[in-house]
CSV table of C-alpha atoms in Angstrom, one decimal:
chain,number,residue,atom,x,y,z
A,1,UNK,CA,-30.2,-11.2,-1.9
A,2,UNK,CA,-32.6,-8.9,-3.8
A,3,UNK,CA,-31.4,-5.6,-5.3
A,4,UNK,CA,-34.7,-4.5,-6.8
A,5,UNK,CA,-35.6,-2.4,-3.8
A,6,UNK,CA,-32.4,-0.3,-3.9
A,7,UNK,CA,-33.5,2.1,-6.6
A,8,UNK,CA,-36.2,4.7,-5.9
A,9,UNK,CA,-39.8,4.0,-6.7
A,10,UNK,CA,-40.8,6.7,-9.3
A,11,UNK,CA,-44.5,5.8,-9.3
A,12,UNK,CA,-44.4,5.3,-13.1
A,13,UNK,CA,-43.1,8.8,-13.7
A,14,UNK,CA,-40.6,9.5,-16.4
A,15,UNK,CA,-37.3,11.3,-16.0
A,16,UNK,CA,-38.9,14.4,-17.5
A,17,UNK,CA,-41.5,14.3,-14.7
A,18,UNK,CA,-38.8,14.1,-12.1
A,19,UNK,CA,-36.7,17.2,-13.1
A,20,UNK,CA,-33.8,17.9,-10.8
A,21,UNK,CA,-32.1,21.0,-12.2
A,22,UNK,CA,-29.2,18.7,-13.5
A,23,UNK,CA,-31.2,17.6,-16.5
A,24,UNK,CA,-34.5,15.8,-17.0
A,25,UNK,CA,-34.3,13.8,-13.7
A,26,UNK,CA,-32.0,11.4,-12.1
A,27,UNK,CA,-29.6,9.4,-14.3
A,28,UNK,CA,-30.4,5.7,-14.6
A,29,UNK,CA,-27.1,4.0,-13.7
A,30,UNK,CA,-27.3,0.4,-15.0
A,31,UNK,CA,-24.8,-2.0,-13.4
A,32,UNK,CA,-24.3,-5.2,-15.4
A,33,UNK,CA,-24.1,-8.3,-13.3
A,34,UNK,CA,-22.4,-11.2,-14.9
A,35,UNK,CA,-21.7,-14.6,-13.5
A,36,UNK,CA,-18.8,-14.4,-11.0
A,37,UNK,CA,-18.8,-10.6,-11.0
A,38,UNK,CA,-16.3,-9.2,-8.6
A,39,UNK,CA,-18.6,-8.0,-5.8
A,40,UNK,CA,-16.3,-5.2,-4.6
A,41,UNK,CA,-16.2,-3.7,-8.1
A,42,UNK,CA,-19.9,-3.6,-8.2
A,43,UNK,CA,-20.6,-2.6,-4.6
A,44,UNK,CA,-17.9,0.1,-4.4
A,45,UNK,CA,-19.3,2.1,-7.3
A,46,UNK,CA,-22.9,1.6,-6.2
A,47,UNK,CA,-22.2,2.7,-2.7
A,48,UNK,CA,-20.5,5.8,-3.8
A,49,UNK,CA,-23.5,6.8,-5.9
A,50,UNK,CA,-25.9,5.9,-3.1
A,51,UNK,CA,-24.0,8.1,-0.7
A,52,UNK,CA,-24.0,11.0,-3.3
A,53,UNK,CA,-27.8,10.8,-3.3
A,54,UNK,CA,-27.8,10.8,0.5
A,55,UNK,CA,-25.6,13.9,0.6
A,56,UNK,CA,-27.8,15.7,-1.9
A,57,UNK,CA,-30.9,14.9,0.2
A,58,UNK,CA,-29.3,16.3,3.3
A,59,UNK,CA,-28.8,19.6,1.3
A,60,UNK,CA,-32.5,19.5,0.3
A,61,UNK,CA,-31.6,18.7,-3.3
A,62,UNK,CA,-33.1,15.9,-5.5
A,63,UNK,CA,-31.2,12.7,-6.0
A,64,UNK,CA,-29.0,12.6,-9.0
A,65,UNK,CA,-28.7,8.8,-9.6
A,66,UNK,CA,-31.1,5.9,-9.8
A,67,UNK,CA,-29.3,2.6,-9.4
A,68,UNK,CA,-30.5,-0.4,-11.5
A,69,UNK,CA,-29.0,-3.8,-11.9
A,70,UNK,CA,-29.4,-5.9,-15.0
A,71,UNK,CA,-28.3,-9.3,-16.2
A,72,UNK,CA,-28.9,-12.0,-18.8
A,73,UNK,CA,-30.8,-14.0,-16.2
A,74,UNK,CA,-32.8,-13.1,-13.1
A,75,UNK,CA,-30.0,-14.1,-10.7
A,76,UNK,CA,-26.2,-14.4,-10.8
A,77,UNK,CA,-23.6,-15.8,-8.4
A,78,UNK,CA,-20.8,-13.3,-7.6
A,79,UNK,CA,-17.1,-13.8,-7.0
A,80,UNK,CA,-17.6,-14.5,-3.3
A,81,UNK,CA,-20.4,-17.0,-3.8
A,82,UNK,CA,-23.3,-14.6,-2.9
A,83,UNK,CA,-26.1,-14.8,-5.4
A,84,UNK,CA,-27.8,-11.6,-6.5
A,85,UNK,CA,-31.5,-12.0,-7.4
A,86,UNK,CA,-34.4,-10.0,-8.9
A,87,UNK,CA,-32.1,-8.6,-11.6
A,88,UNK,CA,-33.7,-6.7,-14.4
A,89,UNK,CA,-33.4,-7.9,-18.0
A,90,UNK,CA,-30.8,-6.4,-20.3
A,91,UNK,CA,-32.3,-3.0,-21.2
A,92,UNK,CA,-32.5,-0.7,-24.1
A,93,UNK,CA,-30.5,2.3,-22.8
A,94,UNK,CA,-31.5,5.9,-23.2
A,95,UNK,CA,-29.0,8.4,-24.4
A,96,UNK,CA,-28.3,9.8,-20.9
A,97,UNK,CA,-28.0,6.5,-19.1
A,98,UNK,CA,-24.7,5.3,-17.5
A,99,UNK,CA,-23.7,1.7,-17.8
A,100,UNK,CA,-21.1,0.2,-15.5
A,101,UNK,CA,-19.1,-3.0,-16.4
A,102,UNK,CA,-17.2,-4.7,-13.6
A,103,UNK,CA,-14.6,-7.4,-13.6
A,104,UNK,CA,-15.1,-11.1,-13.1
A,105,UNK,CA,-13.4,-13.7,-11.0
A,106,UNK,CA,-10.5,-15.5,-12.8
A,107,UNK,CA,-11.4,-19.1,-13.6
A,108,UNK,CA,-9.9,-21.6,-11.2
A,109,UNK,CA,-8.0,-24.6,-12.5
A,110,UNK,CA,-10.5,-26.9,-10.8
A,111,UNK,CA,-13.6,-25.1,-12.2
A,112,UNK,CA,-15.9,-27.3,-14.2
A,113,UNK,CA,-15.8,-26.7,-18.0
A,114,UNK,CA,-18.0,-23.8,-19.2
A,115,UNK,CA,-21.4,-25.1,-20.0
A,116,UNK,CA,-23.0,-24.3,-23.4
A,117,UNK,CA,-25.7,-22.3,-21.7
A,118,UNK,CA,-23.1,-20.1,-20.0
A,119,UNK,CA,-21.3,-19.4,-23.2
A,120,UNK,CA,-24.6,-18.6,-25.0
A,121,UNK,CA,-25.3,-16.1,-22.2
A,122,UNK,CA,-21.9,-14.5,-22.6
A,123,UNK,CA,-22.4,-14.1,-26.3
A,124,UNK,CA,-25.9,-12.6,-25.7
A,125,UNK,CA,-24.4,-10.1,-23.3
A,126,UNK,CA,-21.6,-9.2,-25.8
A,127,UNK,CA,-24.1,-8.7,-28.6
A,128,UNK,CA,-26.4,-6.6,-26.4
A,129,UNK,CA,-23.4,-4.5,-25.2
A,130,UNK,CA,-22.1,-3.9,-28.7
A,131,UNK,CA,-25.5,-2.6,-29.8
A,132,UNK,CA,-26.3,-0.5,-26.7
A,133,UNK,CA,-22.7,0.5,-25.9
A,134,UNK,CA,-22.1,1.8,-29.4
A,135,UNK,CA,-25.2,4.0,-29.2
A,136,UNK,CA,-24.3,5.2,-25.8
A,137,UNK,CA,-20.8,6.2,-26.8
A,138,UNK,CA,-22.1,7.9,-29.9
A,139,UNK,CA,-24.8,9.9,-28.1
A,140,UNK,CA,-22.4,12.0,-26.0
A,141,UNK,CA,-24.8,12.4,-23.0
A,142,UNK,CA,-24.5,9.1,-21.3
A,143,UNK,CA,-21.4,7.2,-20.1
A,144,UNK,CA,-19.9,3.8,-20.3
A,145,UNK,CA,-17.8,2.9,-17.2
A,146,UNK,CA,-15.5,-0.1,-17.0
A,147,UNK,CA,-14.1,-1.1,-13.6
A,148,UNK,CA,-11.1,-3.4,-13.4
A,149,UNK,CA,-11.3,-6.2,-16.0
A,150,UNK,CA,-14.7,-4.9,-17.1
A,151,UNK,CA,-12.7,-3.3,-19.9
A,152,UNK,CA,-12.1,-6.8,-21.4
A,153,UNK,CA,-15.9,-7.2,-21.9
A,154,UNK,CA,-16.0,-3.7,-23.6
A,155,UNK,CA,-13.2,-4.9,-25.8
A,156,UNK,CA,-14.9,-8.1,-26.8
A,157,UNK,CA,-18.0,-6.0,-27.6
A,158,UNK,CA,-15.8,-3.9,-30.0
A,159,UNK,CA,-16.3,-0.6,-28.1
A,160,UNK,CA,-12.6,0.4,-27.4
A,161,UNK,CA,-11.2,0.9,-30.9
A,162,UNK,CA,-9.4,4.3,-31.2
A,163,UNK,CA,-10.1,5.1,-27.5
A,164,UNK,CA,-7.9,5.6,-24.5
A,165,UNK,CA,-8.5,3.2,-21.7
A,166,UNK,CA,-7.0,1.2,-18.8
A,167,UNK,CA,-7.6,-1.8,-16.7
A,168,UNK,CA,-6.2,-3.9,-13.8
A,169,UNK,CA,-2.4,-4.1,-14.2
A,170,UNK,CA,-2.6,-7.9,-14.5
A,171,UNK,CA,-5.0,-7.6,-17.4
A,172,UNK,CA,-3.2,-4.9,-19.5
A,173,UNK,CA,-1.7,-7.4,-21.9
A,174,UNK,CA,-5.0,-9.2,-22.3
A,175,UNK,CA,-6.7,-5.9,-23.0
A,176,UNK,CA,-4.1,-5.0,-25.6
A,177,UNK,CA,-4.7,-8.3,-27.3
A,178,UNK,CA,-8.5,-8.0,-27.2
A,179,UNK,CA,-8.4,-4.4,-28.4
A,180,UNK,CA,-5.3,-3.9,-30.5
A,181,UNK,CA,-6.6,-0.6,-31.9
A,182,UNK,CA,-7.2,0.9,-28.5
A,183,UNK,CA,-4.7,3.2,-26.7
A,184,UNK,CA,-4.3,1.1,-23.5
A,185,UNK,CA,-2.6,3.1,-20.8
A,186,UNK,CA,-0.7,1.5,-17.9
A,187,UNK,CA,-0.1,2.8,-14.4
A,188,UNK,CA,-3.2,4.9,-14.4
A,189,UNK,CA,-5.8,5.0,-11.6
A,190,UNK,CA,-8.4,5.7,-14.3
A,191,UNK,CA,-8.7,7.2,-17.8
A,192,UNK,CA,-11.4,9.5,-19.1
A,193,UNK,CA,-12.0,9.6,-22.9
A,194,UNK,CA,-15.2,11.4,-23.6
A,195,UNK,CA,-18.2,9.3,-22.6
A,196,UNK,CA,-15.9,6.3,-22.0
A,197,UNK,CA,-14.4,6.0,-18.5
A,198,UNK,CA,-12.2,3.1,-17.4
A,199,UNK,CA,-10.4,2.3,-14.2
A,200,UNK,CA,-7.6,0.1,-12.9
A,201,UNK,CA,-8.3,-2.7,-10.4
A,202,UNK,CA,-11.2,-2.9,-7.9
A,203,UNK,CA,-10.9,0.1,-5.5
A,204,UNK,CA,-9.8,2.3,-8.4
A,205,UNK,CA,-13.4,2.1,-9.5
A,206,UNK,CA,-14.4,4.1,-6.4
A,207,UNK,CA,-11.9,6.8,-7.4
A,208,UNK,CA,-13.4,6.9,-10.9
A,209,UNK,CA,-17.0,7.2,-9.6
A,210,UNK,CA,-15.9,9.9,-7.2
A,211,UNK,CA,-14.5,11.9,-10.0
A,212,UNK,CA,-17.7,11.6,-12.0
A,213,UNK,CA,-19.8,12.5,-8.9
A,214,UNK,CA,-17.6,15.6,-8.6
A,215,UNK,CA,-18.2,16.5,-12.2
A,216,UNK,CA,-22.0,15.9,-12.0
A,217,UNK,CA,-22.8,17.0,-8.5
A,218,UNK,CA,-19.9,19.2,-7.4
A,219,UNK,CA,-16.8,18.9,-5.4
A,220,UNK,CA,-18.5,19.2,-2.0
A,221,UNK,CA,-20.7,16.2,-2.6
A,222,UNK,CA,-17.8,14.1,-3.9
A,223,UNK,CA,-15.7,15.1,-0.8
A,224,UNK,CA,-18.6,14.2,1.5
A,225,UNK,CA,-18.8,10.7,-0.1
A,226,UNK,CA,-15.1,10.2,0.1
A,227,UNK,CA,-15.1,11.1,3.7
A,228,UNK,CA,-17.8,8.7,4.6
A,229,UNK,CA,-16.1,5.9,2.6
A,230,UNK,CA,-12.7,6.8,4.2
A,231,UNK,CA,-10.9,6.9,0.9
A,232,UNK,CA,-8.5,9.2,-0.9
A,233,UNK,CA,-10.1,11.3,-3.7
A,234,UNK,CA,-7.8,10.5,-6.7
A,235,UNK,CA,-8.5,11.6,-10.2
A,236,UNK,CA,-5.5,10.1,-12.1
A,237,UNK,CA,-1.9,9.0,-11.9
A,238,UNK,CA,-0.7,12.6,-12.5
A,239,UNK,CA,-2.7,14.0,-9.6
A,240,UNK,CA,-1.5,14.1,-5.9
A,241,UNK,CA,-2.7,11.0,-4.0
A,242,UNK,CA,-4.6,13.1,-1.6
A,243,UNK,CA,-6.8,15.7,-3.2
A,244,UNK,CA,-6.7,19.3,-1.9
A,245,UNK,CA,-10.5,18.8,-1.7
A,246,UNK,CA,-9.9,16.4,1.2
A,247,UNK,CA,-6.7,17.7,2.7
A,248,UNK,CA,-7.0,19.3,6.1
A,249,UNK,CA,-10.2,17.4,6.7
A,250,UNK,CA,-9.1,14.5,8.9
A,251,UNK,CA,-11.0,15.9,11.9
A,252,UNK,CA,-14.4,15.6,13.4
A,253,UNK,CA,-15.2,19.3,14.1
A,254,UNK,CA,-18.7,20.0,12.6
A,255,UNK,CA,-18.2,23.8,12.4
A,256,UNK,CA,-15.0,23.3,10.3
A,257,UNK,CA,-16.7,20.8,8.1
A,258,UNK,CA,-19.5,23.3,7.4
A,259,UNK,CA,-17.0,25.9,6.3
A,260,UNK,CA,-15.1,23.5,4.2
A,261,UNK,CA,-18.2,22.1,2.5
A,262,UNK,CA,-19.3,25.7,1.8
A,263,UNK,CA,-16.0,26.7,0.3
A,264,UNK,CA,-15.7,23.5,-1.8
A,265,UNK,CA,-19.3,24.0,-3.0
A,266,UNK,CA,-18.7,27.6,-4.2
A,267,UNK,CA,-15.0,28.4,-4.2
A,268,UNK,CA,-15.4,31.4,-6.5
A,269,UNK,CA,-17.6,33.2,-4.0
A,270,UNK,CA,-16.4,36.3,-2.2
A,271,UNK,CA,-15.1,34.4,0.8
A,272,UNK,CA,-13.7,36.6,3.6
A,273,UNK,CA,-12.7,35.4,7.1
A,274,UNK,CA,-15.9,37.1,8.5
A,275,UNK,CA,-18.1,35.2,6.0
A,276,UNK,CA,-16.5,31.9,6.8
A,277,UNK,CA,-17.0,32.6,10.5
A,278,UNK,CA,-20.7,33.2,9.9
A,279,UNK,CA,-21.0,29.8,8.3
A,280,UNK,CA,-19.3,28.2,11.3
A,281,UNK,CA,-21.4,30.3,13.8
A,282,UNK,CA,-18.2,31.5,15.6
A,283,UNK,CA,-16.1,34.6,15.7
A,284,UNK,CA,-13.4,35.1,13.0
A,285,UNK,CA,-10.7,34.8,15.7
A,286,UNK,CA,-12.1,31.6,17.0
A,287,UNK,CA,-12.5,30.2,13.5
A,288,UNK,CA,-8.8,30.8,12.9
A,289,UNK,CA,-7.9,29.0,16.1
A,290,UNK,CA,-10.1,26.0,15.1
A,291,UNK,CA,-8.6,25.8,11.6
A,292,UNK,CA,-5.1,25.8,13.1
A,293,UNK,CA,-5.9,23.3,15.8
A,294,UNK,CA,-8.0,20.8,13.8
A,295,UNK,CA,-7.1,21.5,10.2
A,296,UNK,CA,-3.5,22.4,10.4
A,297,UNK,CA,-3.9,25.5,8.2
A,298,UNK,CA,-5.6,28.9,8.3
A,299,UNK,CA,-9.1,29.6,6.8
A,300,UNK,CA,-7.8,31.8,4.0
A,301,UNK,CA,-4.9,29.4,3.1
A,302,UNK,CA,-7.4,26.6,2.9
A,303,UNK,CA,-9.5,28.7,0.5
A,304,UNK,CA,-6.4,29.5,-1.6
A,305,UNK,CA,-5.5,25.8,-1.8
A,306,UNK,CA,-8.9,24.9,-3.1
A,307,UNK,CA,-8.8,27.7,-5.7
A,308,UNK,CA,-5.3,26.6,-6.8
A,309,UNK,CA,-6.6,23.1,-7.3
A,310,UNK,CA,-9.4,24.4,-9.5
A,311,UNK,CA,-7.0,26.6,-11.5
A,312,UNK,CA,-4.7,23.6,-12.0
A,313,UNK,CA,-7.5,21.6,-13.4
A,314,UNK,CA,-8.5,24.4,-15.8
A,315,UNK,CA,-4.9,24.7,-17.0
A,316,UNK,CA,-4.7,20.9,-17.5
A,317,UNK,CA,-7.8,21.3,-19.8
A,318,UNK,CA,-5.9,23.8,-21.9
A,319,UNK,CA,-7.6,26.9,-20.6
A,320,UNK,CA,-5.5,30.1,-20.8
A,321,UNK,CA,-4.0,31.2,-17.4
A,322,UNK,CA,-6.1,34.4,-17.2
A,323,UNK,CA,-9.3,32.4,-17.8
A,324,UNK,CA,-8.2,29.6,-15.4
A,325,UNK,CA,-7.6,32.2,-12.7
A,326,UNK,CA,-11.0,33.8,-13.0
A,327,UNK,CA,-12.7,30.4,-13.2
A,328,UNK,CA,-11.1,29.4,-9.9
A,329,UNK,CA,-12.0,32.6,-8.1
A,330,UNK,CA,-8.8,34.6,-8.4
A,331,UNK,CA,-9.0,38.2,-9.6
A,332,UNK,CA,-6.2,37.7,-12.2
A,333,UNK,CA,-3.5,35.3,-13.3
A,334,UNK,CA,-1.0,37.5,-11.5
A,335,UNK,CA,-2.8,36.8,-8.2
A,336,UNK,CA,-2.9,33.1,-9.1
A,337,UNK,CA,0.9,33.1,-9.5
A,338,UNK,CA,1.5,35.0,-6.3
A,339,UNK,CA,-0.7,32.6,-4.4
A,340,UNK,CA,1.1,29.6,-5.9
A,341,UNK,CA,4.5,31.0,-4.9
A,342,UNK,CA,3.3,31.8,-1.4
A,343,UNK,CA,1.8,28.4,-0.7
A,344,UNK,CA,4.8,26.6,-2.2
A,345,UNK,CA,7.2,28.7,0.0
A,346,UNK,CA,5.1,27.8,3.1
A,347,UNK,CA,4.9,24.1,2.3
């Protein structure tokens, strides 16, 4: 199976030539493929990024990510026996690149002994990762993502000292042994520590990538991806399992989705019932009926819930209440408090 055709042909143009409004062009997202890589770790993250590009194209915007797959050899067998081919050599990363490390299948008792060539390949990957990962983390623009037991590879490469991180619950002790100076956090869906991002097992990597898509492309794009993948949009163990960005969206009504996409895309705008109805191409009264019937809420309560979520995130970042309220679209922190009390009472 060849992966070389999954990233966009740029015709030799550089990122600077491909400007997107989010920087100097799409981000090169390098996915490292080791022998026995867990295919779901790799494919879940890659598919979320592909769907983000698709959602951006539908809005008439440029793609944000360019998927690339690298390895120590031209092909590698995955955890399910499928061999991935046409892999690119281990690259020299640019400061804005993202690098994704996924987990590997646990060795079976009846596996043959590791061959010398395999161990040499592992050491070459670790040396490359130490060099490129250290530069990537120091640069501040790029990101290093570990999914599941991919954190163990980052630990062996010496990249986790002094950093907060997590991994699959079965690998937590191994990670603590491999990175004794890291702050290994248990029972977390994922952990963000500056340019380092790490997730728990397998599908938690999708949650991690969704959060980064939201940060880079906006909440509406991330919500669209999550809907297509039929997953919950989670950001961490402290957050509710179902994000308010996806709540009230388990329906198939296109007019409501248009309104919800518009509100999530610009929640601070001056949204009135009449303006929402214009987006839906229905009357305000009919829009209220549609929201109640299909979304289980009212248009304005939906808007308030989205703004409350944004304010909650700002407060978690340490922003003062008045600033958090304005950033989320409230006129004041007093209005924020009133809205919180009202929605809590109605729940």
